[in-house]
Short mmCIF file of C-alpha atoms in Angstrom, two decimals:
data_model
loop_
_atom_site.label_atom_id
_atom_site.label_comp_id
_atom_site.label_asym_id
_atom_site.label_seq_id
_atom_site.Cartn_x
_atom_site.Cartn_y
_atom_site.Cartn_z
CA GLU O 295 0.00 0.00 0.00
CA LYS O 296 2.97 2.29 0.48
CA GLY O 297 3.51 2.67 -3.25
CA LYS O 298 -0.06 3.90 -3.76
CA ALA O 299 0.03 6.47 -0.95
CA GLU O 300 3.41 8.02 -1.71
CA PRO O 301 2.63 9.93 -4.98
CA LYS O 302 -0.26 11.78 -3.35
CA ALA O 303 1.72 12.41 -0.19
CA GLU O 304 4.69 13.85 -2.04
CA LYS O 305 2.58 16.82 -3.15
CA LYS O 306 2.26 17.90 0.45
CA GLN O 307 4.81 19.76 2.52
CA THR O 308 5.08 17.52 5.56
CA ILE O 309 4.89 13.74 5.60
CA HIS O 310 4.82 11.79 8.83
CA LYS O 311 7.91 9.57 9.00
CA PRO O 312 5.95 6.31 9.60
CA VAL O 313 3.98 6.96 6.39
CA ARG O 314 7.22 6.83 4.42
CA GLU O 315 8.59 3.83 6.27
CA ASP O 316 5.94 1.34 7.38
CA CYS O 317 2.25 1.70 8.18
CA THR O 318 2.56 -1.02 10.82
CA ASN O 319 4.57 1.42 12.95
CA CYS O 320 1.17 2.79 13.96
CA HIS O 321 -1.48 0.38 12.65
CA ASP O 322 -2.35 -3.24 13.32
CA PRO O 323 -3.24 -4.70 9.90
CA HIS O 324 -5.50 -7.38 11.38
CA GLY O 325 -7.56 -5.46 13.91
CA GLY O 326 -7.79 -4.63 17.56
CA GLU O 327 -9.70 -2.73 20.21
CA THR O 328 -8.66 0.74 19.06
CA LYS O 329 -10.13 2.96 16.36
CA LYS O 330 -8.48 3.24 12.93
CA LEU O 331 -6.70 -0.09 13.57
CA LEU O 332 -4.15 1.69 15.75
CA SER O 333 -1.73 -0.63 17.48
CA MET O 334 -2.44 1.07 20.83
CA GLY O 335 -4.29 4.05 22.30
CA LEU O 336 -3.65 7.33 20.47
CA VAL O 337 -1.75 9.22 23.18
CA LYS O 338 0.37 6.20 24.08
CA LEU O 339 1.08 5.59 20.40
CA CYS O 340 2.27 9.15 19.80
CA GLU O 341 4.35 8.95 22.97
CA THR O 342 6.42 6.09 21.55
CA CYS O 343 8.15 8.62 19.28
CA HIS O 344 7.23 11.99 20.80
CA ASP O 345 7.98 11.14 24.40
CA GLU O 346 9.53 14.58 25.03
CA VAL O 347 6.15 16.24 24.44
CA LEU O 348 4.29 14.00 26.86
CA ALA O 349 7.14 14.23 29.38
CA LYS O 350 6.72 18.00 29.40
CA VAL O 351 2.98 17.68 29.96
CA LYS O 352 3.50 15.23 32.83
CA ASP O 353 6.40 17.18 34.36
CA LYS O 354 5.51 18.53 37.81
CA ALA O 355 7.46 21.67 36.95
CA SER O 356 4.91 22.51 34.24
CA VAL O 357 2.64 25.16 35.73
CA SER O 358 0.18 25.08 32.84
CA ARG O 359 -0.83 22.29 30.48
CA HIS O 360 -2.86 22.44 27.29
CA SER O 361 -5.89 20.26 27.99
CA VAL O 362 -6.29 19.15 24.36
CA VAL O 363 -3.00 17.22 24.51
CA LEU O 364 -4.61 14.45 26.55
CA GLU O 365 -8.36 15.00 26.20
CA GLY O 366 -10.86 14.36 23.40
CA LYS O 367 -9.10 13.83 20.07
CA ALA O 368 -5.81 14.53 21.87
CA CYS O 369 -2.93 14.96 19.40
CA MET O 370 -5.37 14.83 16.49
CA SER O 371 -7.03 18.00 17.77
CA CYS O 372 -4.19 19.96 16.17
CA HIS O 373 -2.17 17.53 14.05
CA LYS O 374 -2.76 15.37 11.00
CA PRO O 375 -1.53 11.77 11.39
CA HIS O 376 -0.24 11.21 7.86
CA VAL O 377 0.31 14.25 5.64
CA SER O 378 -0.12 18.01 5.95
CA GLN O 379 0.68 21.08 3.90
CA PHE O 380 1.70 22.81 7.11
CA PRO O 381 4.77 22.40 9.35
CA ARG O 382 4.65 19.90 12.24
CA LEU O 383 1.75 18.14 10.55
CA LEU O 384 -0.66 20.83 11.75
CA ALA O 385 -4.22 20.41 10.56
CA SER O 386 -4.26 24.01 9.31
CA ALA O 387 -2.14 27.16 9.43
CA PRO O 388 -0.78 27.69 12.97
CA MET O 389 -3.12 30.46 14.12
CA ASP O 390 -6.08 28.88 12.35
CA THR O 391 -5.37 25.71 14.31
CA CYS O 392 -5.52 27.69 17.57
CA LEU O 393 -8.65 29.57 16.57
CA LYS O 394 -10.57 26.36 15.89
CA CYS O 395 -11.05 26.25 19.67
CA HIS O 396 -10.32 29.83 20.67
CA ASP O 397 -13.22 31.24 18.64
CA LYS O 398 -15.42 31.37 21.74
CA PRO O 399 -15.02 31.93 25.48
CA ILE O 400 -13.61 28.84 27.20
CA GLU O 401 -14.11 28.13 30.88
CA VAL O 402 -11.22 26.25 32.46
CA ALA O 403 -10.39 25.08 35.96
CA GLY O 404 -7.86 27.08 37.94
CA ALA O 405 -7.45 30.27 39.90
CA THR O 406 -8.07 33.57 38.19
CA PRO O 407 -4.75 35.46 37.91
CA GLY O 408 -4.23 37.37 41.14
CA SER O 409 -6.84 35.43 43.10
CA ALA O 410 -5.88 33.27 46.07
CA THR O 411 -9.05 31.20 45.74
CA PRO O 412 -8.99 28.32 43.21
CA ALA O 413 -11.91 28.61 40.82
CA THR O 414 -12.78 28.39 37.18
CA ARG O 415 -11.64 31.17 34.91
CA LEU O 416 -12.71 32.32 31.48
CA ILE O 417 -10.37 32.44 28.51
CA PRO O 418 -11.83 35.11 26.21
CA ASP O 419 -12.85 34.68 22.59
CA VAL O 420 -9.49 35.44 20.97
CA LYS O 421 -10.79 35.29 17.41
CA GLN O 422 -13.41 37.92 18.16
CA GLN O 423 -10.78 40.13 19.78
CA ILE O 424 -8.39 40.13 16.85
CA THR O 425 -11.03 40.37 14.12
CA GLU O 426 -13.28 43.02 15.67
CA ARG O 427 -10.73 45.30 17.33
CA LYS O 428 -8.86 48.06 15.48
CA HIS O 429 -5.40 47.61 16.96
CA VAL O 430 -3.92 44.12 17.15
CA HIS O 431 -0.84 43.08 19.11
CA PRO O 432 1.98 42.47 16.55
CA PRO O 433 2.39 38.74 17.37
CA MET O 434 -1.31 38.28 16.64
CA LYS O 435 -1.04 40.42 13.52
CA GLU O 436 1.79 38.13 12.37
CA ARG O 437 -0.50 35.17 13.13
CA ASP O 438 2.04 33.53 15.40
CA CYS O 439 0.69 32.53 18.81
CA SER O 440 3.98 30.75 19.52
CA MET O 441 5.71 34.10 20.02
CA CYS O 442 4.08 34.14 23.46
CA HIS O 443 2.59 30.69 24.09
CA GLU O 444 3.74 27.08 24.24
CA ALA O 445 1.56 24.54 22.46
CA HIS O 446 1.66 21.66 24.94
CA ALA O 447 2.83 22.70 28.42
CA ALA O 448 4.82 25.46 30.07
CA LYS O 449 6.60 26.36 33.29
CA HIS O 450 4.67 29.63 33.30
CA VAL O 451 1.01 30.58 33.63
CA SER O 452 -1.30 30.50 30.59
CA LEU O 453 1.16 28.40 28.57
CA LEU O 454 3.45 31.44 28.28
CA ILE O 455 6.97 30.82 27.02
CA GLU O 456 8.53 33.21 29.56
CA ASN O 457 7.74 34.82 32.90
CA TYR O 458 4.88 37.29 33.19
CA PRO O 459 3.16 38.29 36.47
CA ALA O 460 -0.04 36.39 37.12
CA GLY O 461 -1.66 39.12 39.22
CA PHE O 462 -2.68 42.74 38.80
CA TYR O 463 0.22 44.02 40.93
CA ALA O 464 3.91 43.13 40.73
CA PRO O 465 7.04 45.23 41.28
CA PHE O 466 9.12 45.62 38.14
CA ASP O 467 11.90 43.11 37.62
CA PRO O 468 13.31 42.18 34.17
CA LYS O 469 13.11 38.48 35.06
CA THR O 470 9.46 38.79 36.06
CA TYR O 471 8.61 40.53 32.78
CA ALA O 472 10.81 38.38 30.55
CA LEU O 473 7.89 37.67 28.21
CA CYS O 474 7.25 41.31 27.32
CA LEU O 475 10.94 42.20 27.24
CA GLN O 476 11.52 39.74 24.41
CA CYS O 477 10.20 42.48 22.13
CA HIS O 478 9.92 45.63 24.25
CA GLU O 479 12.88 47.61 25.58
CA LYS O 480 13.25 47.86 29.35
CA LYS O 481 14.28 51.54 29.38
CA PRO O 482 10.68 52.83 29.75
CA PHE O 483 10.51 50.91 33.03
CA THR O 484 13.99 51.62 34.40
CA GLU O 485 14.55 55.34 33.68
CA GLU O 486 12.61 57.66 35.98
CA GLN O 487 13.42 60.82 34.01
CA THR O 488 13.45 60.90 30.22
CA LYS O 489 12.45 62.94 27.22
CA ASP O 490 12.64 60.29 24.56
CA VAL O 491 12.31 56.65 25.70
CA THR O 492 8.52 56.90 26.06
CA ASN O 493 5.73 59.34 25.19
CA PHE O 494 3.88 58.43 28.37
CA ARG O 495 5.35 61.29 30.40
CA ASN O 496 4.52 64.27 32.57
CA GLY O 497 7.21 66.61 31.32
CA SER O 498 10.32 64.51 31.82
CA LEU O 499 8.74 62.26 34.48
CA ASN O 500 8.41 58.78 33.00
CA LEU O 501 4.90 57.61 33.87
CA HIS O 502 5.67 54.02 32.90
CA TYR O 503 8.38 54.03 35.55
CA LEU O 504 6.05 55.72 38.04
CA HIS O 505 3.35 53.05 37.63
CA VAL O 506 5.44 49.89 37.61
CA ASN O 507 8.27 50.65 40.03
CA LYS O 508 6.44 50.21 43.30
CA PRO O 509 7.51 47.59 45.86
CA VAL O 510 3.94 46.48 46.63
CA LYS O 511 1.53 47.85 44.04
CA GLY O 512 3.52 48.09 40.85
CA ARG O 513 0.98 47.88 38.02
CA THR O 514 1.51 45.09 35.55
CA CYS O 515 1.16 45.64 31.79
CA ARG O 516 -2.40 44.30 31.87
CA ALA O 517 -3.50 47.28 33.97
CA CYS O 518 -3.45 49.47 30.88
CA HIS O 519 -2.86 47.20 27.88
CA ALA O 520 -4.97 44.44 26.32
CA ARG O 521 -3.01 41.29 25.50
CA HIS O 522 -4.37 40.56 22.05
CA ALA O 523 -6.18 43.58 20.63
CA SER O 524 -7.94 46.82 21.48
CA ASP O 525 -9.83 49.66 19.83
CA GLN O 526 -7.21 52.04 21.23
CA PRO O 527 -3.68 52.51 19.81
CA LEU O 528 -0.91 50.50 21.52
CA GLN O 529 -3.57 48.05 22.74
CA ILE O 530 -4.67 50.52 25.42
CA ARG O 531 -7.70 49.17 27.30
CA ASP O 532 -11.07 50.89 27.22
CA VAL O 533 -11.20 50.49 31.01
CA VAL O 534 -8.80 49.32 33.70
CA PRO O 535 -9.86 45.86 34.99
CA PHE O 536 -9.48 46.94 38.62
CA VAL O 537 -11.18 44.59 41.15
CA ARG O 538 -12.42 42.34 38.34
CA ARG O 539 -12.29 38.55 38.32
CA GLY O 540 -10.40 38.44 41.57
CA TRP O 541 -7.76 41.05 40.67
CA ARG O 542 -6.93 43.47 43.51
#
């Protein structure tokens, strides 16, 4: 059967290695208790080659885990098993793959950022944000969620690839804001007096510095900026989310 499948597969960009080598790497030709004649359960099967992905999900050091990795269609929620025209055998373009689920509000278990009480929290409708708002965060404009988020699991909240404060308040520290400082310069937050590093000033008093450099109530970026998109330039929020969803 390999000879028949290959010509069609070659037209695509990405071909799963077992498709080229031997179908029996994944399938039992005679039958079994699993769907699609798989030789074992889907997650366990994928783990035989992609053990590093599952190890990261199971790692106790992972603060956040993408639920789709283990639930429902699991790996097949985002990936094609045989051939894809997209990298990493994604089912569609990277952001389109994310927006298949993130096109509506999603309620998940876990404490709301800044809240000491475990509860469910609501992930907003990201697709609506970036399609209906006037000003979109550059990573979203470039259609690359991976600039900020991991796909499977992360050592930081919300599957973020680097540190970012979970609460409404946090004193400024470059390590704490490593996510934002991948793209944004730190000078607006470290220079108290300036006439050129930021336009958010009162004369030469740097108001970014004033807001974030407080030992107890330094405002995080989310106090003024929306993460994905806003109707205001620079993703400025319409309102400050003060005392909302557990933030204090």
